[in-house]
PDB file of C-alpha atoms in Angstrom:
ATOM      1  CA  UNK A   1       0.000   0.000   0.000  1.00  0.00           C
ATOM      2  CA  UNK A   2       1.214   3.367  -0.711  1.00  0.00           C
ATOM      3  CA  UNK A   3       0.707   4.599   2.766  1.00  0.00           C
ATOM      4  CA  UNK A   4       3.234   1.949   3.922  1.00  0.00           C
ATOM      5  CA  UNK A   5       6.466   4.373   2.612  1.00  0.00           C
ATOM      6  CA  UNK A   6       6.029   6.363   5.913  1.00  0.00           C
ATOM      7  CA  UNK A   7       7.480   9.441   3.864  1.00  0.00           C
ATOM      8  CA  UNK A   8       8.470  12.516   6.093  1.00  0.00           C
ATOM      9  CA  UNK A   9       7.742  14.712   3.101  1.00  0.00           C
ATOM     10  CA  UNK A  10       6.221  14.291  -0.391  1.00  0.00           C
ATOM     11  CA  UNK A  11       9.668  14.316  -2.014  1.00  0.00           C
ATOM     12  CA  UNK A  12      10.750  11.737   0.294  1.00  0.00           C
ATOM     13  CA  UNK A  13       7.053   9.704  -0.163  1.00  0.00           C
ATOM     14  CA  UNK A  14       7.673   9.617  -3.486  1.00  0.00           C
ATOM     15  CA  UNK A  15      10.875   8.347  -4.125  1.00  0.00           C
ATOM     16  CA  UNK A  16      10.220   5.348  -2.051  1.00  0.00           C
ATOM     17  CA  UNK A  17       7.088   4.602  -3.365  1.00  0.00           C
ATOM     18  CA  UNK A  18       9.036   4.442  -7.261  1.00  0.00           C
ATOM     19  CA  UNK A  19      11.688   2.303  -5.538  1.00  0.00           C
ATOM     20  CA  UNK A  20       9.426  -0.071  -4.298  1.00  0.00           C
ATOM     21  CA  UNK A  21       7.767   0.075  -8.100  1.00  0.00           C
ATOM     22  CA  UNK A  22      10.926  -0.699  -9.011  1.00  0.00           C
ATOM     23  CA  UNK A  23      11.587  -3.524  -7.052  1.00  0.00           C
ATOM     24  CA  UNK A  24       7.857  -5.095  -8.635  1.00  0.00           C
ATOM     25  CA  UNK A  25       5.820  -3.983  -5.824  1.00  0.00           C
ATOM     26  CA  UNK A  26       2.137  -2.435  -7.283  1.00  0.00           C
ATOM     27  CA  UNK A  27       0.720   0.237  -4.856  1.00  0.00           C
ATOM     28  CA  UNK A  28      -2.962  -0.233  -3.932  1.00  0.00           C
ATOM     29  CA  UNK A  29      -5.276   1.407  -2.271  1.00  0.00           C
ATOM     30  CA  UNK A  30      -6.855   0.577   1.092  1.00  0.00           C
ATOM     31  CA  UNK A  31     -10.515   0.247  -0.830  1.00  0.00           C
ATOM     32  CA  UNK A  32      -8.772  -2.831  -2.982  1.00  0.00           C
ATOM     33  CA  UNK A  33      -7.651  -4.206  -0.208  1.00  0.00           C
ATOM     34  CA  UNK A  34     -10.124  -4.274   2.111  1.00  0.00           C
ATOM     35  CA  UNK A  35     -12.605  -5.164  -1.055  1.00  0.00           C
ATOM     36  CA  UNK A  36      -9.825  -8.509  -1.179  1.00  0.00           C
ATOM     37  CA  UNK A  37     -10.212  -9.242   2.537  1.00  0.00           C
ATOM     38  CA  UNK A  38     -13.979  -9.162   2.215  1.00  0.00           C
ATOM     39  CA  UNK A  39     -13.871 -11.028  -1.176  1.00  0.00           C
ATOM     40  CA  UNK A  40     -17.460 -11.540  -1.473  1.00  0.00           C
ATOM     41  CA  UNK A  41     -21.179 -10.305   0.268  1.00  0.00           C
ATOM     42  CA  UNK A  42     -21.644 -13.395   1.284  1.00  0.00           C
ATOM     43  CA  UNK A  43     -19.243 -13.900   3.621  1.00  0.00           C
ATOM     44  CA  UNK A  44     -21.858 -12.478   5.671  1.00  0.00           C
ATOM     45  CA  UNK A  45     -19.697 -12.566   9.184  1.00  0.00           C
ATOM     46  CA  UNK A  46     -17.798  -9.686   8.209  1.00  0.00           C
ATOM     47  CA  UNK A  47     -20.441  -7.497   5.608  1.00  0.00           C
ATOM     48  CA  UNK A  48     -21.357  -5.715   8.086  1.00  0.00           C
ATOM     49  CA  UNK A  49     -17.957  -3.803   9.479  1.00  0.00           C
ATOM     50  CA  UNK A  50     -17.162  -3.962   5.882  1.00  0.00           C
ATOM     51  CA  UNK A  51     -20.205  -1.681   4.597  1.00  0.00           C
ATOM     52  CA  UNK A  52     -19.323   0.272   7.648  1.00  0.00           C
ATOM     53  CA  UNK A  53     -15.976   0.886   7.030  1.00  0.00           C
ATOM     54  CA  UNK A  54     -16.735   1.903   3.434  1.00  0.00           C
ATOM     55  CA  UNK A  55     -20.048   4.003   4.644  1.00  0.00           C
ATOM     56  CA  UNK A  56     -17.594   5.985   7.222  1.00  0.00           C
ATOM     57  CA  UNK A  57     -14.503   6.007   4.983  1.00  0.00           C
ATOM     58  CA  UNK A  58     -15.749   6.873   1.240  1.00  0.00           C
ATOM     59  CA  UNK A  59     -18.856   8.018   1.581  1.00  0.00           C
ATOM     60  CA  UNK A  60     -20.201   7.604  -2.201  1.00  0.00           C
ATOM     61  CA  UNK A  61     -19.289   4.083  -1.831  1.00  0.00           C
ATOM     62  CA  UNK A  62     -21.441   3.974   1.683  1.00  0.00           C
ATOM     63  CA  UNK A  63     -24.552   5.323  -0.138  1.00  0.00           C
ATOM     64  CA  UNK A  64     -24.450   3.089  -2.960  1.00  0.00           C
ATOM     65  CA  UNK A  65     -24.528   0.225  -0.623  1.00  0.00           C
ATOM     66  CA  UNK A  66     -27.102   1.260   1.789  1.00  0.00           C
ATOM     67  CA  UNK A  67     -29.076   2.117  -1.832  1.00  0.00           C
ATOM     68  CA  UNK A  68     -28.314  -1.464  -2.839  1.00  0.00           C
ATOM     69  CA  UNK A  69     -28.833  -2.957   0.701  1.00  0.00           C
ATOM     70  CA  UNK A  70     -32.634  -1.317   0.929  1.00  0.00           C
ATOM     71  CA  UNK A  71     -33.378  -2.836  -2.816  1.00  0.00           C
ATOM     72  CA  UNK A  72     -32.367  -6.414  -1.812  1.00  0.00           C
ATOM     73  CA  UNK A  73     -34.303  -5.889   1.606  1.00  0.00           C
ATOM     74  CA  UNK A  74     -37.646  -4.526  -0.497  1.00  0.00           C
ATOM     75  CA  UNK A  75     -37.358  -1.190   1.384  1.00  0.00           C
ATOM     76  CA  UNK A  76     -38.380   1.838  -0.176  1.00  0.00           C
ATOM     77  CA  UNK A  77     -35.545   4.187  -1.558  1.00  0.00           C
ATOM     78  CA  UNK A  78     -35.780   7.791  -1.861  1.00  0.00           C
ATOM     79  CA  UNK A  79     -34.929   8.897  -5.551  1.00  0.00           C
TER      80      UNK A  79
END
């Protein structure tokens, strides 16, 4: 993850960020990889902090789901 560099500065963020590129690492965010720890809605033990996390963390995200949760349940949805 990007935020793993623990750069000082932006100059110093980025140069470690293109040396780990360079050494074959591929900088993700923390959406793809808590969307790989959940894996699938169905793993219904964990849905729930995981629609949480994305509801409090990236907002658009938390809407569509709570939009997509209240379809599945047959609530109504606002428009």
């Amino acid at each position: 993850m990007v935020d793993a560099v623990a750069g000082e500065t932006r100059e110093i963020h980025d140069a470690a960020v293109q040396r780990l590129v360079q050494a074959g690492a591929v900088p993700v965010t923390w959406l793809s990889v808590a969307s790989e720890l959940q894996g699938t809605y169905e793993n219904l033990a964990t849905v729930e902090g995981f629609t949480g996390l994305m509801a409090e963390h990236s907002p658009t995200l938390g809407m569509y789901l709570q939009h997509y949760s209240a379809l599945q349940s047959g609530g109504a949805v606002a428009a």
